Coordinates of C-alpha atoms in Angstrom, one line a residue:
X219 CA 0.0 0.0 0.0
X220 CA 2.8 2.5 -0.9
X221 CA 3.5 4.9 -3.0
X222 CA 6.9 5.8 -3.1
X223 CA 10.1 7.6 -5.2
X224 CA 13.2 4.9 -6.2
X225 CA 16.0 6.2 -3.8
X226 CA 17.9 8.4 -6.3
X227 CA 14.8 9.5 -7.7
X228 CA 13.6 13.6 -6.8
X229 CA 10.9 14.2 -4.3
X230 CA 7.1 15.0 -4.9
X231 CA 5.7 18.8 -5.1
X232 CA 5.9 20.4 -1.6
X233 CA 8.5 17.5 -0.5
X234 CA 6.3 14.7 -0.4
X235 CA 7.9 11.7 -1.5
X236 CA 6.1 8.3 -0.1
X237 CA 3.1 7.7 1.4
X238 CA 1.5 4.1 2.9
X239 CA -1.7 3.6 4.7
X240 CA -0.9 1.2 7.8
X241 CA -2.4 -2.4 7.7
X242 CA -5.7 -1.5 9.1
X243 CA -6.1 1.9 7.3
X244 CA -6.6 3.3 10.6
X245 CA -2.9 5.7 10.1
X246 CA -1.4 7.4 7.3
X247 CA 2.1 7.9 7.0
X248 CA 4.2 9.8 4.8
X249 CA 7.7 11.1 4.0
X250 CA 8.7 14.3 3.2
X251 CA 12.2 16.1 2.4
X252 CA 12.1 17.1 6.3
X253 CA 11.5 13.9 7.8
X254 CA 8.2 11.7 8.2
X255 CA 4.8 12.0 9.5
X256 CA 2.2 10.4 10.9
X257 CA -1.9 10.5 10.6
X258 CA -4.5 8.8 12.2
X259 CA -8.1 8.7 9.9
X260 CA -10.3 7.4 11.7
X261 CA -12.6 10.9 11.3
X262 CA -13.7 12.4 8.3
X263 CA -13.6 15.8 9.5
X264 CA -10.6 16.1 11.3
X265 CA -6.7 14.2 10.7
X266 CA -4.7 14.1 13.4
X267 CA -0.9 14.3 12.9
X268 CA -0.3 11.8 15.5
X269 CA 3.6 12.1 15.2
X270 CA 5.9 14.2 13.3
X271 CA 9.6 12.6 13.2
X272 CA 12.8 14.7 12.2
X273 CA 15.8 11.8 12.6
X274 CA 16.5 11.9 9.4
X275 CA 15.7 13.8 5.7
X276 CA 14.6 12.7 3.0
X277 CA 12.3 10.0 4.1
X278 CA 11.3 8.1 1.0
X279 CA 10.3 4.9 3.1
X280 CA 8.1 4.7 6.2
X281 CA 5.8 2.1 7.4
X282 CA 3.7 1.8 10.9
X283 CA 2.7 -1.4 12.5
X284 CA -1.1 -1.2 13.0
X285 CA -1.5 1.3 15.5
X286 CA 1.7 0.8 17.8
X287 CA 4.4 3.0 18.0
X288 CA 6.6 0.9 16.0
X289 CA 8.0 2.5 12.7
X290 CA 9.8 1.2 10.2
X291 CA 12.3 4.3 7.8
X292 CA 14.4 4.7 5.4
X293 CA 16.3 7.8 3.9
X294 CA 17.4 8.7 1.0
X295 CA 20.5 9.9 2.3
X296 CA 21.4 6.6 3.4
X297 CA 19.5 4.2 1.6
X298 CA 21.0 1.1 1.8
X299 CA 19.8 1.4 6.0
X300 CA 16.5 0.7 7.8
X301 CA 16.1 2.3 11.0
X302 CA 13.7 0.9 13.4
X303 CA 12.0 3.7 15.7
X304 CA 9.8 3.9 18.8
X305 CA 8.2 6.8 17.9
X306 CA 6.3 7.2 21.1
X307 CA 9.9 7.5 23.3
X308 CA 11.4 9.0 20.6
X309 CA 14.1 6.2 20.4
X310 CA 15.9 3.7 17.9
X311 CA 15.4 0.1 18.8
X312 CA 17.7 -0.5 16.1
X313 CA 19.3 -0.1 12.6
X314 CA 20.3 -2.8 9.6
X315 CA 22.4 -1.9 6.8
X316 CA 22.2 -4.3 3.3
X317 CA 24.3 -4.9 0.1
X318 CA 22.4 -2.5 -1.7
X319 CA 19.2 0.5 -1.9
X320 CA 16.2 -0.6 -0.1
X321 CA 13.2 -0.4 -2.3
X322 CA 10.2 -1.4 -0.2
X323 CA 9.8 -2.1 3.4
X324 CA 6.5 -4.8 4.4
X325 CA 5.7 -6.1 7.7
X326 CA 3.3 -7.4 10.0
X327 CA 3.5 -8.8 13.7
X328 CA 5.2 -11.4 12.9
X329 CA 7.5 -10.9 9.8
X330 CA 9.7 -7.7 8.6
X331 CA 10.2 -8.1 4.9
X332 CA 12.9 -5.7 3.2
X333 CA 13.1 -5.9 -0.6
X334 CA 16.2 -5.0 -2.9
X335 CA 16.2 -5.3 -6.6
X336 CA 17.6 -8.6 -6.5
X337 CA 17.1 -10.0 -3.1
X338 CA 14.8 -10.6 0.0
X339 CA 15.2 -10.3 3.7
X340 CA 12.9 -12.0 6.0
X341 CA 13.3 -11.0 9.7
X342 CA 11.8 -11.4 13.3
X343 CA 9.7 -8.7 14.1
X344 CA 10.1 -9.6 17.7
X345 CA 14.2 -9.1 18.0
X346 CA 14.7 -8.2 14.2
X347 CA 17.0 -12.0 13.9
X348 CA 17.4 -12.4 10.2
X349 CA 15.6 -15.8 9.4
X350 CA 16.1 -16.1 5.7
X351 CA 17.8 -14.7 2.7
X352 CA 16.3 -14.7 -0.7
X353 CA 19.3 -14.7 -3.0
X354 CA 19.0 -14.2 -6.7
X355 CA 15.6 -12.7 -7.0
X356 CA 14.1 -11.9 -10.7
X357 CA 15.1 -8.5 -11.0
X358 CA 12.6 -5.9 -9.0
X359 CA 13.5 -2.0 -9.9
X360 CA 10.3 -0.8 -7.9
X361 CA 11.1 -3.4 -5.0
X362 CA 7.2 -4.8 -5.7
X363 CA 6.2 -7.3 -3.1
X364 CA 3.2 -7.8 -0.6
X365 CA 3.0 -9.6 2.5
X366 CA -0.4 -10.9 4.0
X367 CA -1.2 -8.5 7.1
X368 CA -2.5 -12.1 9.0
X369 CA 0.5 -13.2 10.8
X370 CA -1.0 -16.4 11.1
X371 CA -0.3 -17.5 7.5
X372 CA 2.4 -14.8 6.7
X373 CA 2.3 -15.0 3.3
X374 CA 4.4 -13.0 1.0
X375 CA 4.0 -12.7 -2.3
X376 CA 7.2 -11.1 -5.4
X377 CA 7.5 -11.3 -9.0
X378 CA 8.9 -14.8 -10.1
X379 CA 9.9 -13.8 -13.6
X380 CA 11.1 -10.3 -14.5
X381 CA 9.8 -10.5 -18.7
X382 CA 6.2 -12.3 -17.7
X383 CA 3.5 -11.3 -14.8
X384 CA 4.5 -14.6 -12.9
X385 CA 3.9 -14.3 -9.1
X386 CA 5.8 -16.5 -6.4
X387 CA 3.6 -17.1 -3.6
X388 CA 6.3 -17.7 -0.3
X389 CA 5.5 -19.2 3.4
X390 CA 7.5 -16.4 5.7
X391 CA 6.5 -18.2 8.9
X392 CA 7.6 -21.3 7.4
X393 CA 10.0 -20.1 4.9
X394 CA 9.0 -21.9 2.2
X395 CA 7.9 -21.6 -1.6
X396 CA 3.9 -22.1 -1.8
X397 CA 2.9 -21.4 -5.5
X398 CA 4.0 -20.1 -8.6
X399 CA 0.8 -18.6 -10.2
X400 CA 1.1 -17.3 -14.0
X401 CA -0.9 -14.3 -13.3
X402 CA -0.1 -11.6 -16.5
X403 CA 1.6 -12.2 -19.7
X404 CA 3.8 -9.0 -19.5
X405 CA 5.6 -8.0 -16.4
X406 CA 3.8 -7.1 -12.6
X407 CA 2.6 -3.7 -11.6
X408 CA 1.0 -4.6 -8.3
X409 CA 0.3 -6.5 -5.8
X410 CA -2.0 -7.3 -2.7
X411 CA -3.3 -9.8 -0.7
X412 CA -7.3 -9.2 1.7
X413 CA -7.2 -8.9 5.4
X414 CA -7.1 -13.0 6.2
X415 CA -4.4 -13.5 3.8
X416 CA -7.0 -15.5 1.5
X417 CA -7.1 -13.9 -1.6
X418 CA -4.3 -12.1 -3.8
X419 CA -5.1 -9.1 -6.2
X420 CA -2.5 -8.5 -8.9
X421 CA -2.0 -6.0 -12.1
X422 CA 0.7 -5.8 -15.0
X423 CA 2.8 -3.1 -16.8
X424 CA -0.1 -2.6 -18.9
X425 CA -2.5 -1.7 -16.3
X426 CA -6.0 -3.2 -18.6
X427 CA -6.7 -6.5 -16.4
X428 CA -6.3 -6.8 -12.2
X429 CA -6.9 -10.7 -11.4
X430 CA -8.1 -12.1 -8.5
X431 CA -6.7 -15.4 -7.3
X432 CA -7.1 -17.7 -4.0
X433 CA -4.4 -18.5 -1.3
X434 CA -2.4 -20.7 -1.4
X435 CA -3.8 -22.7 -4.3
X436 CA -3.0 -19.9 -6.3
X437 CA -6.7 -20.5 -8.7
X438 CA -7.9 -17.3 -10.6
X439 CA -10.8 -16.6 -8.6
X440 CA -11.7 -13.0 -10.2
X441 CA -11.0 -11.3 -13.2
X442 CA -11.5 -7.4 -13.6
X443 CA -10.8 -4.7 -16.9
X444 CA -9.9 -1.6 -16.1
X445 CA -10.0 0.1 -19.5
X446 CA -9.7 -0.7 -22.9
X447 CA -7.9 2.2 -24.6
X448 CA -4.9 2.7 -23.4
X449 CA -2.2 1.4 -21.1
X450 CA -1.7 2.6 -17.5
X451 CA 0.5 2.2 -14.5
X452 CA -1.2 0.9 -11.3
X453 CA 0.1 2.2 -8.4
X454 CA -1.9 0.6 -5.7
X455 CA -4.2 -2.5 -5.4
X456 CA -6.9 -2.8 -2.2
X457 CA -9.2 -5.2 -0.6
X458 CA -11.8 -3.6 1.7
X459 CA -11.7 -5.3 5.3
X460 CA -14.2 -8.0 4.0
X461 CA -12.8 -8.6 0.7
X462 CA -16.2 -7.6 -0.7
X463 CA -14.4 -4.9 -2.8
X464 CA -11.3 -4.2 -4.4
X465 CA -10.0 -0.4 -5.3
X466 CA -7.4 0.4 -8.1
X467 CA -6.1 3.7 -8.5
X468 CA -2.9 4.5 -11.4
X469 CA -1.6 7.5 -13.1
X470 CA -4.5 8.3 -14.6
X471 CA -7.7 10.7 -13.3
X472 CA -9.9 7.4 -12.0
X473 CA -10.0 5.5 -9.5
X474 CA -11.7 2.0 -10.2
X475 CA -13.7 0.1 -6.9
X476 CA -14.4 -3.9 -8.2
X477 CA -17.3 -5.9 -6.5
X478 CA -16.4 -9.7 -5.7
X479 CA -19.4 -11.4 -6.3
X480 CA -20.1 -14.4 -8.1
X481 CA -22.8 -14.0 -10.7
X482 CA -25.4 -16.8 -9.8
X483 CA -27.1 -18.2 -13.1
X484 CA -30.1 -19.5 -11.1
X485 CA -31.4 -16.0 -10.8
X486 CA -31.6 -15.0 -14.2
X487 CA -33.0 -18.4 -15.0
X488 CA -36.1 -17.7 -12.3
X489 CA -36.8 -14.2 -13.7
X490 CA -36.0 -14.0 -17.5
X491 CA -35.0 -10.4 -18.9
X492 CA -33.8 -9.6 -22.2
X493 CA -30.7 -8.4 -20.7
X494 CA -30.0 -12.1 -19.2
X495 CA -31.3 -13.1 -22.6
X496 CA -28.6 -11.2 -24.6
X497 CA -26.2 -12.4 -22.1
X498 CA -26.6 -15.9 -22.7
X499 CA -26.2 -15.3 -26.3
X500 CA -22.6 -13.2 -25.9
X501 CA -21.6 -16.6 -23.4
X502 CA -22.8 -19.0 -26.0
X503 CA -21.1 -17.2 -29.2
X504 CA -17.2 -16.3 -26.8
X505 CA -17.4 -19.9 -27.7
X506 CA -16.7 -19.5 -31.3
X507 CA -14.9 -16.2 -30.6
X508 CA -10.6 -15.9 -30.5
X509 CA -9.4 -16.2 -27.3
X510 CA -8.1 -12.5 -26.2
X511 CA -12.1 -11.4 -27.3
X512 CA -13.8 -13.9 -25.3
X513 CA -11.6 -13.6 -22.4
X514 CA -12.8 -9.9 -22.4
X515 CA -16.2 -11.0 -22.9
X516 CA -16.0 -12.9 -19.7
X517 CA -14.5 -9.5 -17.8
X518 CA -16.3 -7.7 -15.0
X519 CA -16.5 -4.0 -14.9
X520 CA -15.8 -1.6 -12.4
X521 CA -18.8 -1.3 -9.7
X522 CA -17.9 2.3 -8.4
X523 CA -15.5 5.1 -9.9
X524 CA -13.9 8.0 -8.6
X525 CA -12.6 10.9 -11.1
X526 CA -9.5 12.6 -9.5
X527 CA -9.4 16.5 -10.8
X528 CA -5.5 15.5 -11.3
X529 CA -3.7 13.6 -14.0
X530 CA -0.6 11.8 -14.0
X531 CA 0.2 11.9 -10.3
X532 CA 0.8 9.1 -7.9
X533 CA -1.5 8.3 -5.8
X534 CA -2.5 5.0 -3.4
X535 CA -5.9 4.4 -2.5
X536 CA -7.9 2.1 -0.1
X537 CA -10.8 1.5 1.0
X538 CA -12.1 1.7 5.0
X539 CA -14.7 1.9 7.1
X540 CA -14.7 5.5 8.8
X541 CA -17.5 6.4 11.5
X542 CA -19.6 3.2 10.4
X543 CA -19.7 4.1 6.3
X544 CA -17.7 2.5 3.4
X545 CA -15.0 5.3 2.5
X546 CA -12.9 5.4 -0.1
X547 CA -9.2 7.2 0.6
X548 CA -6.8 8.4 -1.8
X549 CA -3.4 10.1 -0.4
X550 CA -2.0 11.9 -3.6
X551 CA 1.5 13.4 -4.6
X552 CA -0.2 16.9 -4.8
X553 CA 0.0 16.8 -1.0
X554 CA -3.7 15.8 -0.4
X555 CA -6.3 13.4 1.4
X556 CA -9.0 12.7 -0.4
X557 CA -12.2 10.7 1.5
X558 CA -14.9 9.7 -0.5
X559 CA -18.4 8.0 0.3
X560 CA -18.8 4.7 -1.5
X561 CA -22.2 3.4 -2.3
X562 CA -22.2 -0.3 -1.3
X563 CA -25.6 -1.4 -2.8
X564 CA -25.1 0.2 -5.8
X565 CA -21.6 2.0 -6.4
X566 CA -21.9 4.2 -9.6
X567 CA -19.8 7.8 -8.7
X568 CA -18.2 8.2 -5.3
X569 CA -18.6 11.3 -3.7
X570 CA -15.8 13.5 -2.2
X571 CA -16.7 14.3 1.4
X572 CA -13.1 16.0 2.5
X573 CA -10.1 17.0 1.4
X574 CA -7.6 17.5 4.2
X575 CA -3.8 18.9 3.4
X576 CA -0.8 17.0 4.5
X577 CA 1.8 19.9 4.9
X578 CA 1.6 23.7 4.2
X579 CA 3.7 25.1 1.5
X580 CA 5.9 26.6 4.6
X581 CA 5.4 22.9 5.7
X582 CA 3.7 23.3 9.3
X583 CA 1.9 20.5 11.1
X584 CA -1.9 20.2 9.3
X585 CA -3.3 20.8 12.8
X586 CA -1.6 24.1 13.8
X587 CA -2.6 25.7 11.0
X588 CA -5.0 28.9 11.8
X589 CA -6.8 28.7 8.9
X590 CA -8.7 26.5 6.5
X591 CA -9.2 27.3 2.8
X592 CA -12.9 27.3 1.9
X593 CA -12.6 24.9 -0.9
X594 CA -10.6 22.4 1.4
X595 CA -13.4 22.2 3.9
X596 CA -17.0 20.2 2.2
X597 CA -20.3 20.1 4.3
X598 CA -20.3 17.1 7.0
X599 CA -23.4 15.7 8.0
X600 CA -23.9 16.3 12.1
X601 CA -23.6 14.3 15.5
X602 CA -20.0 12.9 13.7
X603 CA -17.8 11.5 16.8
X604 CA -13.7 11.5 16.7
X605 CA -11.5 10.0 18.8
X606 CA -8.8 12.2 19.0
X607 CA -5.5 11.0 19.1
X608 CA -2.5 13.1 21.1
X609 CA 0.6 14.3 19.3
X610 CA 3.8 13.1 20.9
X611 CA 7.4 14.9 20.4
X612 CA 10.2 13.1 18.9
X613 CA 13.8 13.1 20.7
X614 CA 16.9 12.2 19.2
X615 CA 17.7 8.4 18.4
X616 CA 19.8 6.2 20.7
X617 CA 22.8 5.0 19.4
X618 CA 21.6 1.2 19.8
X619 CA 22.8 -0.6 15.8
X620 CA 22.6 -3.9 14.7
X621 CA 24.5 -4.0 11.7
X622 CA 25.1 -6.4 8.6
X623 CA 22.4 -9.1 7.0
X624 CA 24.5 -12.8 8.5
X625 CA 22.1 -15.3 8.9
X626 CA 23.0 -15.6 12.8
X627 CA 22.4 -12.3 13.2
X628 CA 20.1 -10.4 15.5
X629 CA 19.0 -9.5 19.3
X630 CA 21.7 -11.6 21.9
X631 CA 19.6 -10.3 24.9
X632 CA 15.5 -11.3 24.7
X633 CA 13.4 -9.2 22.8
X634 CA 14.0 -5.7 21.6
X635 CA 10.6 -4.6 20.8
X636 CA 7.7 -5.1 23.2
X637 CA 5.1 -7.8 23.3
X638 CA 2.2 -6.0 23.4
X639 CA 2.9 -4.2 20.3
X640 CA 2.3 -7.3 18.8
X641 CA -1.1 -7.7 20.1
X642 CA -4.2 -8.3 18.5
X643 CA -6.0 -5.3 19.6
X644 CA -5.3 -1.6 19.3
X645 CA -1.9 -0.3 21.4
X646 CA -3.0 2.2 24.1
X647 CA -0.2 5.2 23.3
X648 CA -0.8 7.0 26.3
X649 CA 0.3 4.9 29.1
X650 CA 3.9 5.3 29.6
X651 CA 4.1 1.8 32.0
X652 CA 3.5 -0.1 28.6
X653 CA 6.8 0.8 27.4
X654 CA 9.6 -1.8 29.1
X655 CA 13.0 -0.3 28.7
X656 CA 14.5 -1.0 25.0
X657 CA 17.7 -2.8 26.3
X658 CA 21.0 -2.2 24.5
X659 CA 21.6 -5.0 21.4
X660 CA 24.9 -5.8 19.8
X661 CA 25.5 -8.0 17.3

């Protein structure tokens, strides 16, 4: 769920350079040329910056861990290191430096996945021990790979062919190769599995066709056309919480929301319509039709669209619940926010509710701002509740490094990072006696 710059790439307009939605879309985080912040959205109205961190510049990776105070960043300064922060104390638990630029950054509570062009590292969360080295990787510029937020069945998935859309399916619990599923005939785009880890969403280079497929068997389950007239680049693939729906959003000015249903023949045979009628025809006829028109035949369109007023920016979108309705979000390279209403029953055009900046031009924390352009600020409807969450100051970084990639190496002295960060509920970030000392690691 990121968007992000290669690490010699430049930055975005007003410094933004990344931005990822946390595993529960509960927290937004992005990096800018001054360091990395962090949003909760779990309000329309209002987003909290929950955390602002200045350790380093030039922040073109940073990902949260649900709602704890664990954070995951890397600058482009020093981008072959991944610094490991508590942002709540305003401390390191650690650092790991690799053979070469890290390109994407996944994790849940069980696994830390860091992806290089040609390479994979699989690590403890708990005391950051490597576990496994993935040598020899098909070449991955963009560093695209996803890994199943369900610790319970950690799976992680990275292209297997760098010429063809093949997908290798991988076991990081049990570090082991699943599946290989032939997904696309030209190379992968995106990526990304649902909530339990059961399904696995996947677009090519050309951006027309997002497929749906199950876990582990690796069986096309779905199978989705975005357009027909010209060729995009897909930035970000995601499942709602339920795997009901599936957003896509790409360079282009919409953003495409896909309903995972299966189409039940026995209705339309109870209640006859000369739409069913003419459907049954275009099925019986595919038969006699060339493959690459029949396959498109067979393809579902979008169920709900959003049209961006911007073209050929990145963007990443997902989809949330937000004070009990079905919202669609879309953090953009402009510097923006965008929350949208989605229509469950029946989709259609999403409606833009709010539109909240990330960072003033003079880049000052969104909520110590004095003043709020009329065009940023759409009607609400009333009795909305927040829960507001407090902004904490950052402090400078211990001195605490674990350095190199061996495969003995790690924590010597119990766990680094708490237990209950790793919980299955929300982290309470206000009660300082959570917080057990971070003990001092060497390797």
């Amino acid at each position: 769920m990121e968007s992000q710059e290669t690490p010699d790439g430049p930055g975005g307009p007003r410094g933004l350079i990344c931005a990822s939605f946390n595993q529960d879309t509960t927290s937004l985080s992005v990096g800018t040329k001054a360091g990395y912040r962090l949003f909760s959205v779990t309000a329309v109205d209002k987003m909290d910056c929950i955390h602002e961190g200045v350790e380093c510049p030039d922040v073109y990776i940073v990902e949260r861990l649900f709602s704890s105070s664990l954070v995951v960043v890397v600058s482009l300064s020093v981008p072959r290191r991944m610094n490991v922060y508590h942002f709540k104390k305003g401390t390191e638990i650690c650092n790991y430096s690799y053979s070469n630029n890290i390109l994407s950054v996944r994790l849940n509570r069980q696994r830390l996945v860091v992806c290089l062009e040609e390479s994979i590292y699989i690590h403890n969360i708990k005391d950051m021990k490597l576990l496994k080295t993935l040598l020899n990787t098909p070449t991955n510029p963009s560093g695209l790979c996803a890994l199943s937020v369900n610790h319970s069945n950690s799976y992680l998935a990275y292209p297997g062919n760098a010429t063809i859309g093949e997908i290798t399916v991988y076991d990081a619990n049990n570090l082991s190769t699943v599946t290989l599923i032939q997904a696309h005939d030209s190379p992968l785009a995106a990526l990304s599995f649902n909530a339990s880890g059961t399904k696995l969403a996947s677009a090519s280079e050309k951006g027309t066709v997002i497929r749906v497929f199950t876990i582990p068997e690796g069986q096309k389950l779905f199978e989705f056309r975005r357009g027909m007239k010209r060729y995009v680049s897909i930035s970000s693939l995601s499942f709602s919480a339920d795997a009901q729906f599936l957003c896509a959003s790409s360079n282009t000015e919409t953003v495409h929301i896909f309903k995972l249903e299966q189409h039940s023949p026995s209705r339309e045979e109870e209640s006859p319509t000369w739409s069913a009628y003419v459907g049954k025809m275009f099925t019986a006829a595919s038969t006699y039709l060339p493959t690459q028109v029949s396959d498109m035949m067979h393809q579902d369109r979008a169920f709900a669209t959003v049209r961006l007023n911007m073209f050929g920016l990145k963007n990443i979108c997902a989809l949330a619940t937000i004070q009990k309705l079905p919202r669609l979000l879309v953090a953009s390279s402009d510097g923006h926010l965008y929350i949208y209403n989605v229509d469950p029953q029946d989709g259609g055009e999403c409606v833009l509710v709010q539109k909240h900046r990330l960072f003033d031009t003079d880049d000052e924390p969104v909520e110590q701002r004095e003043e709020e352009k009329a065009e940023d600020v759409l009607p609400q409807p009333a009795n909305q509740s927040y829960a507001a969450t407090v902004a904490l100051p950052s402090t400078p970084p211990s001195s605490t490094t674990l350095m190199g990639y061996s495969e003995d190496g790690g924590a010597q002295k119990g766990e680094v990072i708490p237990e209950h960060e790793f919980a299955e509920g929300p982290v309470c970030l206000d009660d300082e006696n959570e917080f057990p000392p971070v003990g001092n690691q060497s390797n």
